[in-house]
Amino acid sequence: MSEQTVTQKIISGKSARVSAGLFNWGNILAIMPGLIAVLVIGTESANHMTIITLFIMMIVPNILWFAASIVIYIIARHHPNERVGHYTQQAAYRYYAIIGVIVVAGTFYGTSVKLWLITWVITALILVPWSIVDMVRIRKESWQDITIEQEVRD
């Protein structure tokens, strides 16, 4: 039979600050390849290969981030430091709302490249600055070390 002992674990303020900004970093990294593609490809004549490249750069990072963001959200939202959960929740609200609007609006776009380009620029103009502002707030906030009790089985 195993015994349980209680130990104390310290979660550093630096670790909490990094965890709080993780979702915002993911938002930016998911949006930037598509924005770069829009700025580069959007100014050239659109042939089939450039359109395919554009959509790959717009969609693939977001699909990957959408899947990873669920894991990040679950972990960070239940962090012992409540501020980590708050910042994660706010970043998630922004990302999921914007992606939801894109899915609904994109249903009616079809293959209209111009509408997709405009949507992506608007998405980046909303999500990237807001995420940066949030990361500045996280950086300015005072993050204290937290001690939690943890049960350990012998």
PDB file of C-alpha atoms in Angstrom:
ATOM      1  CA  MET A   1       0.000   0.000   0.000  1.00  0.00           C
ATOM      2  CA  SER A   2       1.345   3.427  -0.890  1.00  0.00           C
ATOM      3  CA  GLU A   3       1.361   6.416   1.368  1.00  0.00           C
ATOM      4  CA  GLN A   4       0.649   9.946   0.290  1.00  0.00           C
ATOM      5  CA  THR A   5       2.784  12.806   1.413  1.00  0.00           C
ATOM      6  CA  VAL A   6       2.217  16.473   0.786  1.00  0.00           C
ATOM      7  CA  THR A   7       5.055  18.526  -0.647  1.00  0.00           C
ATOM      8  CA  GLN A   8       5.228  22.148  -1.604  1.00  0.00           C
ATOM      9  CA  LYS A   9       6.041  23.227  -5.119  1.00  0.00           C
ATOM     10  CA  ILE A  10       6.988  26.744  -6.132  1.00  0.00           C
ATOM     11  CA  ILE A  11       5.758  28.112  -9.451  1.00  0.00           C
ATOM     12  CA  SER A  12       7.927  31.054 -10.393  1.00  0.00           C
ATOM     13  CA  GLY A  13       6.501  34.364 -11.502  1.00  0.00           C
ATOM     14  CA  LYS A  14       8.577  34.119 -14.672  1.00  0.00           C
ATOM     15  CA  SER A  15       7.015  30.761 -15.517  1.00  0.00           C
ATOM     16  CA  ALA A  16       3.533  32.196 -14.956  1.00  0.00           C
ATOM     17  CA  ARG A  17       4.325  35.194 -17.180  1.00  0.00           C
ATOM     18  CA  VAL A  18       5.546  32.942 -19.999  1.00  0.00           C
ATOM     19  CA  SER A  19       2.451  30.754 -19.687  1.00  0.00           C
ATOM     20  CA  ALA A  20       0.198  33.824 -19.779  1.00  0.00           C
ATOM     21  CA  GLY A  21       1.653  34.995 -23.082  1.00  0.00           C
ATOM     22  CA  LEU A  22       1.776  31.617 -24.805  1.00  0.00           C
ATOM     23  CA  PHE A  23      -1.664  31.807 -26.423  1.00  0.00           C
ATOM     24  CA  ASN A  24      -0.955  35.291 -27.758  1.00  0.00           C
ATOM     25  CA  TRP A  25       2.315  34.098 -29.321  1.00  0.00           C
ATOM     26  CA  GLY A  26       0.430  31.253 -30.967  1.00  0.00           C
ATOM     27  CA  ASN A  27      -2.155  33.677 -32.348  1.00  0.00           C
ATOM     28  CA  ILE A  28       0.528  35.811 -33.946  1.00  0.00           C
ATOM     29  CA  LEU A  29       2.489  32.878 -35.326  1.00  0.00           C
ATOM     30  CA  ALA A  30      -0.654  31.365 -36.843  1.00  0.00           C
ATOM     31  CA  ILE A  31      -1.683  34.585 -38.595  1.00  0.00           C
ATOM     32  CA  MET A  32       1.694  35.869 -39.825  1.00  0.00           C
ATOM     33  CA  PRO A  33       2.415  33.338 -42.641  1.00  0.00           C
ATOM     34  CA  GLY A  34      -0.930  34.166 -44.235  1.00  0.00           C
ATOM     35  CA  LEU A  35      -0.366  37.899 -43.855  1.00  0.00           C
ATOM     36  CA  ILE A  36       3.082  37.647 -45.416  1.00  0.00           C
ATOM     37  CA  ALA A  37       1.603  35.631 -48.284  1.00  0.00           C
ATOM     38  CA  VAL A  38      -1.140  38.201 -48.783  1.00  0.00           C
ATOM     39  CA  LEU A  39       1.353  41.056 -48.896  1.00  0.00           C
ATOM     40  CA  VAL A  40       3.700  39.247 -51.299  1.00  0.00           C
ATOM     41  CA  ILE A  41       1.276  37.290 -53.470  1.00  0.00           C
ATOM     42  CA  GLY A  42      -1.559  39.781 -53.301  1.00  0.00           C
ATOM     43  CA  THR A  43       0.456  42.312 -55.269  1.00  0.00           C
ATOM     44  CA  GLU A  44       1.379  39.889 -58.058  1.00  0.00           C
ATOM     45  CA  SER A  45      -0.838  38.536 -60.769  1.00  0.00           C
ATOM     46  CA  ALA A  46      -2.743  35.584 -59.392  1.00  0.00           C
ATOM     47  CA  ASN A  47      -2.044  32.338 -61.227  1.00  0.00           C
ATOM     48  CA  HIS A  48      -3.039  28.928 -59.915  1.00  0.00           C
ATOM     49  CA  MET A  49       0.229  28.172 -58.102  1.00  0.00           C
ATOM     50  CA  THR A  50       0.273  31.479 -56.265  1.00  0.00           C
ATOM     51  CA  ILE A  51      -3.339  31.002 -55.179  1.00  0.00           C
ATOM     52  CA  ILE A  52      -2.604  27.491 -53.897  1.00  0.00           C
ATOM     53  CA  THR A  53       0.473  28.766 -52.034  1.00  0.00           C
ATOM     54  CA  LEU A  54      -1.562  31.612 -50.587  1.00  0.00           C
ATOM     55  CA  PHE A  55      -4.259  29.314 -49.253  1.00  0.00           C
ATOM     56  CA  ILE A  56      -1.732  26.850 -47.840  1.00  0.00           C
ATOM     57  CA  MET A  57       0.032  29.653 -45.975  1.00  0.00           C
ATOM     58  CA  MET A  58      -3.275  31.030 -44.737  1.00  0.00           C
ATOM     59  CA  ILE A  59      -4.977  27.805 -43.723  1.00  0.00           C
ATOM     60  CA  VAL A  60      -2.377  25.225 -42.621  1.00  0.00           C
ATOM     61  CA  PRO A  61      -0.817  27.247 -39.758  1.00  0.00           C
ATOM     62  CA  ASN A  62      -4.295  28.049 -38.464  1.00  0.00           C
ATOM     63  CA  ILE A  63      -5.433  24.440 -38.531  1.00  0.00           C
ATOM     64  CA  LEU A  64      -2.311  23.415 -36.625  1.00  0.00           C
ATOM     65  CA  TRP A  65      -2.665  26.286 -34.146  1.00  0.00           C
ATOM     66  CA  PHE A  66      -6.364  25.579 -33.663  1.00  0.00           C
ATOM     67  CA  ALA A  67      -5.528  22.026 -32.570  1.00  0.00           C
ATOM     68  CA  ALA A  68      -2.565  23.063 -30.423  1.00  0.00           C
ATOM     69  CA  SER A  69      -4.474  25.996 -28.935  1.00  0.00           C
ATOM     70  CA  ILE A  70      -7.030  23.677 -27.408  1.00  0.00           C
ATOM     71  CA  VAL A  71      -4.263  21.915 -25.487  1.00  0.00           C
ATOM     72  CA  ILE A  72      -2.637  25.215 -24.496  1.00  0.00           C
ATOM     73  CA  TYR A  73      -5.992  26.566 -23.356  1.00  0.00           C
ATOM     74  CA  ILE A  74      -6.752  23.517 -21.204  1.00  0.00           C
ATOM     75  CA  ILE A  75      -3.352  23.639 -19.536  1.00  0.00           C
ATOM     76  CA  ALA A  76      -3.020  27.406 -19.076  1.00  0.00           C
ATOM     77  CA  ARG A  77      -6.641  28.109 -18.149  1.00  0.00           C
ATOM     78  CA  HIS A  78      -6.280  25.909 -15.078  1.00  0.00           C
ATOM     79  CA  HIS A  79      -2.912  27.305 -14.039  1.00  0.00           C
ATOM     80  CA  PRO A  80      -2.588  27.923 -10.265  1.00  0.00           C
ATOM     81  CA  ASN A  81      -2.029  31.625 -10.976  1.00  0.00           C
ATOM     82  CA  GLU A  82      -5.450  33.020 -11.913  1.00  0.00           C
ATOM     83  CA  ARG A  83      -3.943  35.789 -14.064  1.00  0.00           C
ATOM     84  CA  VAL A  84      -2.487  33.170 -16.429  1.00  0.00           C
ATOM     85  CA  GLY A  85      -5.975  31.776 -16.935  1.00  0.00           C
ATOM     86  CA  HIS A  86      -7.390  35.257 -17.475  1.00  0.00           C
ATOM     87  CA  TYR A  87      -4.899  36.228 -20.191  1.00  0.00           C
ATOM     88  CA  THR A  88      -5.238  32.829 -21.855  1.00  0.00           C
ATOM     89  CA  GLN A  89      -9.017  33.097 -21.874  1.00  0.00           C
ATOM     90  CA  GLN A  90      -8.957  36.583 -23.401  1.00  0.00           C
ATOM     91  CA  ALA A  91      -6.536  35.531 -26.154  1.00  0.00           C
ATOM     92  CA  ALA A  92      -8.656  32.448 -26.859  1.00  0.00           C
ATOM     93  CA  TYR A  93     -11.844  34.496 -27.117  1.00  0.00           C
ATOM     94  CA  ARG A  94     -10.216  36.726 -29.714  1.00  0.00           C
ATOM     95  CA  TYR A  95      -8.781  33.897 -31.792  1.00  0.00           C
ATOM     96  CA  TYR A  96     -11.821  31.628 -31.762  1.00  0.00           C
ATOM     97  CA  ALA A  97     -14.182  34.533 -32.521  1.00  0.00           C
ATOM     98  CA  ILE A  98     -12.164  35.695 -35.501  1.00  0.00           C
ATOM     99  CA  ILE A  99     -11.699  32.192 -36.875  1.00  0.00           C
ATOM    100  CA  GLY A 100     -15.423  31.569 -36.395  1.00  0.00           C
ATOM    101  CA  VAL A 101     -16.258  34.661 -38.410  1.00  0.00           C
ATOM    102  CA  ILE A 102     -13.854  33.568 -41.149  1.00  0.00           C
ATOM    103  CA  VAL A 103     -15.474  30.122 -41.347  1.00  0.00           C
ATOM    104  CA  VAL A 104     -18.971  31.583 -41.616  1.00  0.00           C
ATOM    105  CA  ALA A 105     -18.057  34.390 -44.025  1.00  0.00           C
ATOM    106  CA  GLY A 106     -15.733  32.170 -46.040  1.00  0.00           C
ATOM    107  CA  THR A 107     -18.600  29.843 -46.811  1.00  0.00           C
ATOM    108  CA  PHE A 108     -19.950  32.497 -49.151  1.00  0.00           C
ATOM    109  CA  TYR A 109     -16.593  33.512 -50.670  1.00  0.00           C
ATOM    110  CA  GLY A 110     -16.008  30.447 -52.784  1.00  0.00           C
ATOM    111  CA  THR A 111     -12.938  31.023 -54.897  1.00  0.00           C
ATOM    112  CA  SER A 112     -12.974  34.817 -54.779  1.00  0.00           C
ATOM    113  CA  VAL A 113      -9.310  35.466 -54.025  1.00  0.00           C
ATOM    114  CA  LYS A 114      -9.914  39.177 -53.448  1.00  0.00           C
ATOM    115  CA  LEU A 115     -12.405  38.514 -50.628  1.00  0.00           C
ATOM    116  CA  TRP A 116     -10.006  36.065 -48.963  1.00  0.00           C
ATOM    117  CA  LEU A 117      -7.166  38.584 -49.164  1.00  0.00           C
ATOM    118  CA  ILE A 118      -9.279  41.351 -47.660  1.00  0.00           C
ATOM    119  CA  THR A 119     -10.500  39.042 -44.889  1.00  0.00           C
ATOM    120  CA  TRP A 120      -6.989  37.954 -44.033  1.00  0.00           C
ATOM    121  CA  VAL A 121      -5.694  41.514 -43.827  1.00  0.00           C
ATOM    122  CA  ILE A 122      -8.605  42.498 -41.571  1.00  0.00           C
ATOM    123  CA  THR A 123      -7.986  39.425 -39.425  1.00  0.00           C
ATOM    124  CA  ALA A 124      -4.320  40.299 -39.024  1.00  0.00           C
ATOM    125  CA  LEU A 125      -5.123  43.952 -38.310  1.00  0.00           C
ATOM    126  CA  ILE A 126      -7.415  42.892 -35.475  1.00  0.00           C
ATOM    127  CA  LEU A 127      -5.597  39.928 -33.964  1.00  0.00           C
ATOM    128  CA  VAL A 128      -1.897  40.835 -34.171  1.00  0.00           C
ATOM    129  CA  PRO A 129      -1.989  44.318 -32.557  1.00  0.00           C
ATOM    130  CA  TRP A 130      -4.426  43.126 -29.890  1.00  0.00           C
ATOM    131  CA  SER A 131      -2.140  40.193 -29.048  1.00  0.00           C
ATOM    132  CA  ILE A 132       0.870  42.502 -28.886  1.00  0.00           C
ATOM    133  CA  VAL A 133      -0.971  44.886 -26.554  1.00  0.00           C
ATOM    134  CA  ASP A 134      -1.900  41.938 -24.367  1.00  0.00           C
ATOM    135  CA  MET A 135       1.717  40.746 -24.253  1.00  0.00           C
ATOM    136  CA  VAL A 136       2.852  44.228 -23.238  1.00  0.00           C
ATOM    137  CA  ARG A 137       0.291  44.143 -20.396  1.00  0.00           C
ATOM    138  CA  ILE A 138       1.567  40.727 -19.347  1.00  0.00           C
ATOM    139  CA  ARG A 139       5.148  41.997 -19.393  1.00  0.00           C
ATOM    140  CA  LYS A 140       4.290  45.063 -17.295  1.00  0.00           C
ATOM    141  CA  GLU A 141       2.309  43.135 -14.705  1.00  0.00           C
ATOM    142  CA  SER A 142       4.063  42.079 -11.516  1.00  0.00           C
ATOM    143  CA  TRP A 143       4.243  38.271 -11.380  1.00  0.00           C
ATOM    144  CA  GLN A 144       4.807  36.722  -7.976  1.00  0.00           C
ATOM    145  CA  ASP A 145       6.019  33.232  -7.148  1.00  0.00           C
ATOM    146  CA  ILE A 146       3.241  30.928  -5.979  1.00  0.00           C
ATOM    147  CA  THR A 147       3.581  28.002  -3.603  1.00  0.00           C
ATOM    148  CA  ILE A 148       1.185  25.113  -4.077  1.00  0.00           C
ATOM    149  CA  GLU A 149       0.763  21.896  -2.170  1.00  0.00           C
ATOM    150  CA  GLN A 150       1.124  18.723  -4.158  1.00  0.00           C
ATOM    151  CA  GLU A 151       0.313  15.175  -3.085  1.00  0.00           C
ATOM    152  CA  VAL A 152       3.039  12.661  -3.836  1.00  0.00           C
ATOM    153  CA  ARG A 153       2.579   8.921  -3.570  1.00  0.00           C
ATOM    154  CA  ASP A 154       5.480   6.965  -2.139  1.00  0.00           C
TER     155      ASP A 154
END
